Amino acid sequence: MLIVIPKESQYGETRVAASPETVKKLIKQGHQVRVQSNAGLAATWQDSDYQAAGASISENITSMYSDAALILKVQAPNTQEIALYPEHAALVSLFDIHRYPHLGLLAAKHIDAYALELIPRITRGQSMDVLSSQANIAGYRAVLLATHYFPRFMPMLMTAAGSVKPARVLILGAGVAGLQAIATAKRLGAIVEVFDVRPATREQVESLGAKFVEVELSSEEQAAFAHTGGYAKEMSDDYRQRQSELIAQQAAQADIIISTALIPGKAAPILLTAATVARMKSGSVIIDMAVSHGGNCPLSQADQVVVSDNGVSIVGQSNLAALMPTDASSMFARNVLTFLALLVDKDANYAPQQEDEIVQATRVCHAGSIYFASAGLAAQVTAAQSSQTSAVSATADAITADVITADANTADVITA
């Protein structure tokens, strides 16, 4: 089976869906692997590294997909890329599925598409969980990014010139990213406080040496968290009011805030209002990790640093994992390799285990049908949608290759 690894097209995306390590394993399993030239360059992997692992290198983006049975990506394809895909291929990628608008185009070409962010949080899925592996990296990088903008030391220091107080770090959200942010901030010597709407996270937070800050829950609110699958959920207006007051009090004392709160399928909740930012100390820093989904602070702007009137730096880096592309790509690639065991048989043929719960959870397109009911999408592709394929192909012919190729080297620049 021919597996194609393209260079990512999204601006600022430095990761790649397969590493030389995983390519070597795919070759050993009996697959052919074709990698787009310079696909791994931003992750420090040369074309020669992939060739040494057994892959072929393609410099022609049009012919690269010829005869492809499976395409592996980090970010979901745009319309120009879809136009180049062969019919009846399979695609594995992150999709940001609640907002992705092109499932109809994939279904019209009878492409089987699997959204990695939909892997269920079950024990068997942990080794495939790209959200967790990438969030781990993002949480670590968020703290380091905060130290870049913070004008003071993180740890307490006793020097001949006097003592320096430790920085106070407030982390909003104790998911995978938040827990890694706690561990990193503690290693750097900061005092760490953590807020999360899920009471069950207290034990994990305290095991890392941080103080857990919580809004007192009613019995009804406590019961609501019993069936959330490990994710945060929307809360009542009354709870949000109590939450806002508590966070405002804690934010006023904080030097650095790392905000990680997301709700699957919905805009990120506003946790740091403009009024809360106005109460913060000059020189303090907010890293809004939810900026790509609207942000936890209304002042955040994607991939920019906004400085408030009272001197608070609000950093809206939308793809923190891409700032560490080598390890991020390595971990992503291993997750994907494990996931592929559910899609490929022992003879290296595409043969998805259709009854497997992970396959069913992640499958968003199959045999011309859409299996994910996001906004504006019908559950079934009609014959009329087949005309979309021709329209997309015509569009692709008029677009030059440099539209498809992003300059990944600019990803670590945050524009002020």
One Martini backbone bead per residue (centre of mass of N, CA, C, O) as a GRO file, in nm:
protein
  416
    1MET     BB    1   0.097   0.036   0.022
    2LEU     BB    2   0.048   0.376  -0.040
    3ILE     BB    3   0.213   0.634   0.142
    4VAL     BB    4   0.147   0.983   0.207
    5ILE     BB    5   0.371   1.272   0.285
    6PRO     BB    6   0.304   1.587   0.331
    7LYS     BB    7   0.334   1.908   0.333
    8GLU     BB    8   0.236   2.153   0.518
    9SER     BB    9   0.001   2.430   0.446
   10GLN     BB   10  -0.021   2.567   0.702
   11TYR     BB   11   0.041   2.838   0.855
   12GLY     BB   12   0.304   2.758   1.084
   13GLU     BB   13   0.340   2.453   1.013
   14THR     BB   14   0.610   2.230   1.131
   15ARG     BB   15   0.489   1.968   1.111
   16VAL     BB   16   0.484   1.603   1.079
   17ALA     BB   17   0.326   1.281   1.030
   18ALA     BB   18   0.627   1.167   0.977
   19SER     BB   19   0.902   0.987   1.062
   20PRO     BB   20   1.178   0.811   1.010
   21GLU     BB   21   1.097   0.601   1.219
   22THR     BB   22   0.803   0.536   1.106
   23VAL     BB   23   0.882   0.475   0.817
   24LYS     BB   24   1.052   0.227   0.875
   25LYS     BB   25   0.809   0.065   0.991
   26LEU     BB   26   0.630   0.075   0.739
   27ILE     BB   27   0.826  -0.070   0.552
   28LYS     BB   28   0.842  -0.332   0.726
   29GLN     BB   29   0.522  -0.386   0.678
   30GLY     BB   30   0.503  -0.327   0.337
   31HIS     BB   31   0.523  -0.040   0.257
   32GLN     BB   32   0.487   0.253   0.080
   33VAL     BB   33   0.677   0.568   0.084
   34ARG     BB   34   0.580   0.913   0.026
   35VAL     BB   35   0.769   1.219   0.029
   36GLN     BB   36   0.775   1.537   0.049
   37SER     BB   37   0.972   1.775  -0.014
   38ASN     BB   38   1.052   1.914   0.298
   39ALA     BB   39   0.844   1.810   0.514
   40GLY     BB   40   1.081   1.786   0.766
   41LEU     BB   41   1.259   2.044   0.794
   42ALA     BB   42   1.132   2.197   1.048
   43ALA     BB   43   1.202   1.908   1.212
   44THR     BB   44   1.512   1.836   1.109
   45TRP     BB   45   1.438   1.670   0.840
   46GLN     BB   46   1.569   1.524   0.581
   47ASP     BB   47   1.536   1.364   0.291
   48SER     BB   48   1.767   1.159   0.359
   49ASP     BB   49   1.626   1.038   0.610
   50TYR     BB   50   1.391   0.909   0.453
   51GLN     BB   51   1.559   0.745   0.255
   52ALA     BB   52   1.704   0.575   0.475
   53ALA     BB   53   1.411   0.452   0.561
   54GLY     BB   54   1.270   0.400   0.244
   55ALA     BB   55   1.182   0.649   0.105
   56SER     BB   56   1.032   0.853  -0.121
   57ILE     BB   57   1.079   1.150  -0.323
   58SER     BB   58   0.867   1.438  -0.386
   59GLU     BB   59   0.843   1.738  -0.608
   60ASN     BB   60   0.554   1.666  -0.724
   61ILE     BB   61   0.239   1.749  -0.623
   62THR     BB   62   0.060   1.619  -0.844
   63SER     BB   63   0.203   1.319  -0.852
   64MET     BB   64   0.223   1.229  -0.550
   65TYR     BB   65  -0.088   1.101  -0.534
   66SER     BB   66  -0.040   0.873  -0.708
   67ASP     BB   67  -0.187   0.584  -0.587
   68ALA     BB   68  -0.294   0.660  -0.321
   69ALA     BB   69  -0.422   0.509  -0.015
   70LEU     BB   70  -0.262   0.698   0.201
   71ILE     BB   71  -0.298   0.996   0.408
   72LEU     BB   72  -0.073   1.196   0.605
   73LYS     BB   73  -0.163   1.441   0.858
   74VAL     BB   74  -0.202   1.715   1.065
   75GLN     BB   75  -0.371   1.896   0.882
   76ALA     BB   76  -0.629   1.970   0.718
   77PRO     BB   77  -0.742   2.004   0.412
   78ASN     BB   78  -0.772   2.186   0.145
   79THR     BB   79  -0.912   2.231  -0.160
   80GLN     BB   80  -0.649   2.196  -0.325
   81GLU     BB   81  -0.572   1.923  -0.208
   82ILE     BB   82  -0.827   1.760  -0.265
   83ALA     BB   83  -0.802   1.781  -0.579
   84LEU     BB   84  -0.538   1.578  -0.570
   85TYR     BB   85  -0.692   1.350  -0.476
   86PRO     BB   86  -0.772   1.037  -0.487
   87GLU     BB   87  -0.998   0.822  -0.522
   88HIS     BB   88  -1.046   0.615  -0.240
   89ALA     BB   89  -0.893   0.727  -0.028
   90ALA     BB   90  -0.711   0.783   0.273
   91LEU     BB   91  -0.747   0.992   0.580
   92VAL     BB   92  -0.514   1.123   0.828
   93SER     BB   93  -0.616   1.366   1.083
   94LEU     BB   94  -0.655   1.669   1.178
   95PHE     BB   95  -0.970   1.889   1.180
   96ASP     BB   96  -1.145   2.058   1.348
   97ILE     BB   97  -1.443   1.932   1.312
   98HIS     BB   98  -1.649   2.163   1.407
   99ARG     BB   99  -1.513   2.364   1.156
  100TYR     BB  100  -1.500   2.189   0.913
  101PRO     BB  101  -1.605   2.249   0.557
  102HIS     BB  102  -1.494   1.970   0.363
  103LEU     BB  103  -1.645   1.691   0.379
  104GLY     BB  104  -1.802   1.692   0.112
  105LEU     BB  105  -1.549   1.670  -0.072
  106LEU     BB  106  -1.450   1.400   0.033
  107ALA     BB  107  -1.709   1.236  -0.018
  108ALA     BB  108  -1.722   1.288  -0.329
  109LYS     BB  109  -1.437   1.107  -0.344
  110HIS     BB  110  -1.445   0.866  -0.147
  111ILE     BB  111  -1.309   0.948   0.128
  112ASP     BB  112  -1.148   0.827   0.398
  113ALA     BB  113  -1.198   0.984   0.718
  114TYR     BB  114  -0.981   1.067   1.006
  115ALA     BB  115  -1.023   1.202   1.334
  116LEU     BB  116  -0.796   1.228   1.589
  117GLU     BB  117  -0.963   1.400   1.807
  118LEU     BB  118  -1.184   1.143   1.840
  119ILE     BB  119  -1.034   0.985   2.027
  120PRO     BB  120  -1.099   0.806   2.284
  121ARG     BB  121  -1.084   0.809   2.646
  122ILE     BB  122  -0.916   0.528   2.654
  123THR     BB  123  -0.684   0.303   2.722
  124ARG     BB  124  -0.636   0.212   2.418
  125GLY     BB  125  -0.605   0.531   2.318
  126GLN     BB  126  -0.342   0.659   2.441
  127SER     BB  127  -0.126   0.583   2.205
  128MET     BB  128  -0.318   0.781   1.996
  129ASP     BB  129  -0.322   1.061   2.154
  130VAL     BB  130  -0.268   1.363   2.014
  131LEU     BB  131  -0.380   1.570   2.209
  132SER     BB  132  -0.197   1.494   2.448
  133SER     BB  133   0.085   1.514   2.319
  134GLN     BB  134   0.050   1.816   2.227
  135ALA     BB  135  -0.034   1.940   2.501
  136ASN     BB  136   0.223   1.878   2.650
  137ILE     BB  137   0.397   2.066   2.480
  138ALA     BB  138   0.231   2.327   2.513
  139GLY     BB  139   0.255   2.356   2.822
  140TYR     BB  140   0.560   2.385   2.828
  141ARG     BB  141   0.590   2.624   2.621
  142ALA     BB  142   0.415   2.836   2.768
  143VAL     BB  143   0.608   2.890   3.002
  144LEU     BB  144   0.854   2.975   2.836
  145LEU     BB  145   0.708   3.210   2.698
  146ALA     BB  146   0.647   3.371   2.954
  147THR     BB  147   0.950   3.425   3.033
  148HIS     BB  148   1.007   3.613   2.792
  149TYR     BB  149   0.791   3.846   2.901
  150PHE     BB  150   0.896   3.830   3.180
  151PRO     BB  151   1.076   4.073   3.397
  152ARG     BB  152   1.143   3.817   3.580
  153PHE     BB  153   1.186   3.591   3.794
  154MET     BB  154   1.076   3.280   3.909
  155PRO     BB  155   1.249   3.235   4.145
  156MET     BB  156   1.383   3.230   4.443
  157LEU     BB  157   1.633   3.470   4.558
  158MET     BB  158   1.962   3.479   4.717
  159THR     BB  159   2.146   3.776   4.739
  160ALA     BB  160   2.370   4.038   4.778
  161ALA     BB  161   2.125   4.227   4.652
  162GLY     BB  162   1.909   4.038   4.748
  163SER     BB  163   1.583   3.943   4.730
  164VAL     BB  164   1.363   3.720   4.539
  165LYS     BB  165   1.060   3.671   4.442
  166PRO     BB  166   0.839   3.456   4.348
  167ALA     BB  167   0.644   3.360   4.112
  168ARG     BB  168   0.300   3.385   4.014
  169VAL     BB  169   0.101   3.109   3.901
  170LEU     BB  170  -0.185   3.084   3.685
  171ILE     BB  171  -0.393   2.799   3.610
  172LEU     BB  172  -0.634   2.737   3.349
  173GLY     BB  173  -0.654   2.425   3.363
  174ALA     BB  174  -0.623   2.049   3.423
  175GLY     BB  175  -0.510   1.924   3.190
  176VAL     BB  176  -0.253   1.833   3.010
  177ALA     BB  177  -0.141   2.120   2.974
  178GLY     BB  178  -0.172   2.214   3.268
  179LEU     BB  179   0.005   1.996   3.404
  180GLN     BB  180   0.265   2.070   3.252
  181ALA     BB  181   0.271   2.364   3.348
  182ILE     BB  182   0.303   2.304   3.641
  183ALA     BB  183   0.567   2.141   3.632
  184THR     BB  184   0.736   2.365   3.496
  185ALA     BB  185   0.691   2.596   3.701
  186LYS     BB  186   0.804   2.441   3.943
  187ARG     BB  187   1.091   2.394   3.829
  188LEU     BB  188   1.129   2.722   3.818
  189GLY     BB  189   1.004   2.822   4.119
  190ALA     BB  190   0.709   2.862   4.135
  191ILE     BB  191   0.399   2.972   4.230
  192VAL     BB  192   0.111   2.751   4.215
  193GLU     BB  193  -0.211   2.795   4.067
  194VAL     BB  194  -0.537   2.621   4.026
  195PHE     BB  195  -0.802   2.607   3.783
  196ASP     BB  196  -1.106   2.396   3.789
  197VAL     BB  197  -1.425   2.264   3.724
  198ARG     BB  198  -1.297   1.984   3.806
  199PRO     BB  199  -1.270   1.818   4.100
  200ALA     BB  200  -1.092   1.562   4.008
  201THR     BB  201  -0.814   1.739   3.968
  202ARG     BB  202  -0.695   1.795   4.249
  203GLU     BB  203  -0.498   1.557   4.294
  204GLN     BB  204  -0.308   1.621   4.057
  205VAL     BB  205  -0.230   1.905   4.139
  206GLU     BB  206  -0.118   1.838   4.429
  207SER     BB  207   0.100   1.628   4.330
  208LEU     BB  208   0.263   1.889   4.191
  209GLY     BB  209   0.248   2.137   4.417
  210ALA     BB  210  -0.026   2.272   4.391
  211LYS     BB  211  -0.292   2.495   4.415
  212PHE     BB  212  -0.634   2.455   4.461
  213VAL     BB  213  -0.890   2.634   4.287
  214GLU     BB  214  -1.240   2.680   4.385
  215VAL     BB  215  -1.570   2.642   4.320
  216GLU     BB  216  -1.844   2.603   4.479
  217LEU     BB  217  -2.057   2.325   4.464
  218SER     BB  218  -2.333   2.193   4.388
  219SER     BB  219  -2.496   1.899   4.370
  220GLU     BB  220  -2.571   1.933   4.070
  221GLU     BB  221  -2.283   2.004   3.965
  222GLN     BB  222  -2.146   1.747   4.061
  223ALA     BB  223  -2.324   1.550   3.890
  224ALA     BB  224  -2.245   1.670   3.604
  225PHE     BB  225  -1.935   1.545   3.626
  226ALA     BB  226  -1.983   1.225   3.596
  227HIS     BB  227  -2.036   1.263   3.245
  228THR     BB  228  -1.766   1.405   3.069
  229GLY     BB  229  -1.503   1.234   2.976
  230GLY     BB  230  -1.275   1.459   3.089
  231TYR     BB  231  -1.427   1.712   3.012
  232ALA     BB  232  -1.530   2.006   2.974
  233LYS     BB  233  -1.816   2.220   3.057
  234GLU     BB  234  -2.088   2.385   3.056
  235MET     BB  235  -2.218   2.638   3.258
  236SER     BB  236  -2.386   2.819   3.454
  237ASP     BB  237  -2.447   3.143   3.520
  238ASP     BB  238  -2.393   3.126   3.824
  239TYR     BB  239  -2.118   2.992   3.805
  240ARG     BB  240  -1.978   3.204   3.622
  241GLN     BB  241  -1.992   3.430   3.831
  242ARG     BB  242  -1.824   3.292   4.052
  243GLN     BB  243  -1.580   3.239   3.873
  244SER     BB  244  -1.510   3.532   3.795
  245GLU     BB  245  -1.452   3.633   4.082
  246LEU     BB  246  -1.222   3.438   4.150
  247ILE     BB  247  -1.030   3.496   3.912
  248ALA     BB  248  -0.996   3.798   3.968
  249GLN     BB  249  -0.854   3.762   4.239
  250GLN     BB  250  -0.614   3.586   4.136
  251ALA     BB  251  -0.511   3.770   3.902
  252ALA     BB  252  -0.418   4.015   4.079
  253GLN     BB  253  -0.168   3.822   4.197
  254ALA     BB  254  -0.054   3.755   3.930
  255ASP     BB  255   0.213   3.717   3.690
  256ILE     BB  256   0.106   3.443   3.558
  257ILE     BB  257  -0.106   3.323   3.286
  258ILE     BB  258  -0.243   2.999   3.206
  259SER     BB  259  -0.470   2.935   2.937
  260THR     BB  260  -0.671   2.615   2.856
  261ALA     BB  261  -0.975   2.648   2.799
  262LEU     BB  262  -1.197   2.391   2.669
  263ILE     BB  263  -1.484   2.311   2.449
  264PRO     BB  264  -1.615   2.084   2.273
  265GLY     BB  265  -1.766   2.250   1.995
  266LYS     BB  266  -1.680   2.528   2.129
  267ALA     BB  267  -1.622   2.810   2.249
  268ALA     BB  268  -1.422   2.959   2.438
  269PRO     BB  269  -1.412   3.053   2.750
  270ILE     BB  270  -1.456   3.330   2.947
  271LEU     BB  271  -1.212   3.417   3.212
  272LEU     BB  272  -1.069   3.698   3.103
  273THR     BB  273  -1.154   3.991   3.141
  274ALA     BB  274  -1.100   4.319   3.097
  275ALA     BB  275  -1.137   4.381   3.400
  276THR     BB  276  -0.930   4.175   3.501
  277VAL     BB  277  -0.684   4.287   3.351
  278ALA     BB  278  -0.701   4.575   3.487
  279ARG     BB  279  -0.612   4.436   3.780
  280MET     BB  280  -0.342   4.381   3.689
  281LYS     BB  281  -0.011   4.375   3.675
  282SER     BB  282   0.249   4.523   3.571
  283GLY     BB  283   0.418   4.276   3.365
  284SER     BB  284   0.225   4.077   3.316
  285VAL     BB  285   0.117   3.742   3.194
  286ILE     BB  286  -0.061   3.603   2.909
  287ILE     BB  287  -0.144   3.267   2.806
  288ASP     BB  288  -0.352   3.191   2.527
  289MET     BB  289  -0.433   2.863   2.434
  290ALA     BB  290  -0.743   2.940   2.310
  291VAL     BB  291  -0.727   3.136   2.057
  292SER     BB  292  -0.825   2.942   1.815
  293HIS     BB  293  -1.126   2.946   1.994
  294GLY     BB  294  -1.129   3.277   2.090
  295GLY     BB  295  -1.056   3.261   2.383
  296ASN     BB  296  -1.019   3.350   2.738
  297CYS     BB  297  -0.959   3.637   2.608
  298PRO     BB  298  -1.080   3.922   2.442
  299LEU     BB  299  -0.775   4.045   2.385
  300SER     BB  300  -0.698   3.832   2.211
  301GLN     BB  301  -0.460   3.746   1.943
  302ALA     BB  302  -0.367   3.577   1.687
  303ASP     BB  303  -0.029   3.579   1.676
  304GLN     BB  304  -0.014   3.791   1.920
  305VAL     BB  305   0.089   4.085   2.108
  306VAL     BB  306  -0.086   4.228   2.375
  307VAL     BB  307  -0.091   4.550   2.530
  308SER     BB  308  -0.216   4.687   2.785
  309ASP     BB  309  -0.273   4.980   2.951
  310ASN     BB  310  -0.142   4.821   3.224
  311GLY     BB  311   0.096   4.614   3.110
  312VAL     BB  312  -0.027   4.354   2.976
  313SER     BB  313   0.072   4.052   2.836
  314ILE     BB  314  -0.094   3.907   2.544
  315VAL     BB  315  -0.058   3.576   2.436
  316GLY     BB  316  -0.155   3.432   2.095
  317GLN     BB  317  -0.057   3.132   2.049
  318SER     BB  318  -0.196   2.886   1.825
  319ASN     BB  319   0.090   2.685   1.797
  320LEU     BB  320   0.288   2.553   2.022
  321ALA     BB  321   0.386   2.278   1.908
  322ALA     BB  322   0.534   2.419   1.655
  323LEU     BB  323   0.782   2.521   1.845
  324MET     BB  324   0.836   2.182   1.869
  325PRO     BB  325   0.872   1.990   1.600
  326THR     BB  326   1.031   1.736   1.668
  327ASP     BB  327   0.873   1.619   1.911
  328ALA     BB  328   0.591   1.659   1.797
  329SER     BB  329   0.631   1.474   1.549
  330SER     BB  330   0.719   1.217   1.690
  331MET     BB  331   0.459   1.178   1.858
  332PHE     BB  332   0.255   1.191   1.633
  333ALA     BB  333   0.367   0.955   1.464
  334ARG     BB  334   0.325   0.736   1.681
  335ASN     BB  335   0.023   0.765   1.705
  336VAL     BB  336  -0.039   0.698   1.408
  337LEU     BB  337   0.090   0.420   1.394
  338THR     BB  338  -0.104   0.292   1.598
  339PHE     BB  339  -0.370   0.359   1.447
  340LEU     BB  340  -0.307   0.192   1.180
  341ALA     BB  341  -0.370  -0.093   1.302
  342LEU     BB  342  -0.693  -0.039   1.237
  343LEU     BB  343  -0.647  -0.009   0.897
  344VAL     BB  344  -0.438  -0.252   0.877
  345ASP     BB  345  -0.317  -0.535   0.762
  346LYS     BB  346  -0.076  -0.791   0.748
  347ASP     BB  347  -0.061  -0.720   0.415
  348ALA     BB  348  -0.073  -0.403   0.373
  349ASN     BB  349  -0.383  -0.334   0.376
  350TYR     BB  350  -0.671  -0.166   0.342
  351ALA     BB  351  -0.854  -0.265   0.661
  352PRO     BB  352  -1.084  -0.162   0.839
  353GLN     BB  353  -1.221  -0.181   1.168
  354GLN     BB  354  -1.548  -0.110   1.169
  355GLU     BB  355  -1.620  -0.219   1.479
  356ASP     BB  356  -1.439  -0.034   1.605
  357GLU     BB  357  -1.458   0.223   1.834
  358ILE     BB  358  -1.231   0.405   1.718
  359VAL     BB  359  -1.313   0.404   1.424
  360GLN     BB  360  -1.603   0.510   1.470
  361ALA     BB  361  -1.520   0.780   1.615
  362THR     BB  362  -1.318   0.890   1.367
  363ARG     BB  363  -1.517   0.854   1.143
  364VAL     BB  364  -1.629   1.104   0.890
  365CYS     BB  365  -1.567   0.930   0.624
  366HIS     BB  366  -1.762   0.693   0.406
  367ALA     BB  367  -1.858   0.595   0.106
  368GLY     BB  368  -1.991   0.903   0.067
  369SER     BB  369  -2.019   0.955   0.376
  370ILE     BB  370  -2.125   1.134   0.661
  371TYR     BB  371  -2.033   1.096   1.028
  372PHE     BB  372  -2.050   1.414   1.087
  373ALA     BB  373  -2.258   1.661   1.263
  374SER     BB  374  -2.197   1.945   1.151
  375ALA     BB  375  -2.231   2.245   1.054
  376GLY     BB  376  -2.390   2.227   0.737
  377LEU     BB  377  -2.423   1.906   0.740
  378ALA     BB  378  -2.498   1.627   0.598
  379ALA     BB  379  -2.528   1.285   0.653
  380GLN     BB  380  -2.568   1.268   0.335
  381VAL     BB  381  -2.449   1.214   0.024
  382THR     BB  382  -2.524   1.333  -0.272
  383ALA     BB  383  -2.509   1.336  -0.609
  384ALA     BB  384  -2.459   1.646  -0.632
  385GLN     BB  385  -2.166   1.646  -0.496
  386SER     BB  386  -1.995   1.544  -0.737
  387SER     BB  387  -1.964   1.832  -0.868
  388GLN     BB  388  -1.747   1.943  -0.669
  389THR     BB  389  -1.498   1.804  -0.775
  390SER     BB  390  -1.473   1.961  -1.042
  391ALA     BB  391  -1.456   2.242  -0.914
  392VAL     BB  392  -1.197   2.192  -0.751
  393SER     BB  393  -1.012   2.113  -0.987
  394ALA     BB  394  -1.035   2.384  -1.136
  395THR     BB  395  -0.915   2.554  -0.909
  396ALA     BB  396  -0.634   2.417  -0.889
  397ASP     BB  397  -0.534   2.493  -1.180
  398ALA     BB  398  -0.533   2.818  -1.089
  399ILE     BB  399  -0.319   2.733  -0.869
  400THR     BB  400  -0.035   2.771  -0.725
  401ALA     BB  401   0.201   2.600  -0.536
  402ASP     BB  402   0.253   2.832  -0.318
  403VAL     BB  403  -0.024   2.797  -0.174
  404ILE     BB  404   0.046   2.504  -0.053
  405THR     BB  405   0.311   2.636   0.053
  406ALA     BB  406   0.459   2.684   0.354
  407ASP     BB  407   0.637   2.895   0.580
  408ALA     BB  408   0.766   2.740   0.856
  409ASN     BB  409   0.996   2.941   0.965
  410THR     BB  410   0.770   3.157   1.092
  411ALA     BB  411   0.630   3.018   1.350
  412ASP     BB  412   0.822   3.156   1.592
  413VAL     BB  413   0.674   3.425   1.529
  414ILE     BB  414   0.564   3.700   1.725
  415THR     BB  415   0.349   3.950   1.667
  416ALA     BB  416   0.313   4.283   1.794
   0.00000   0.00000   0.00000
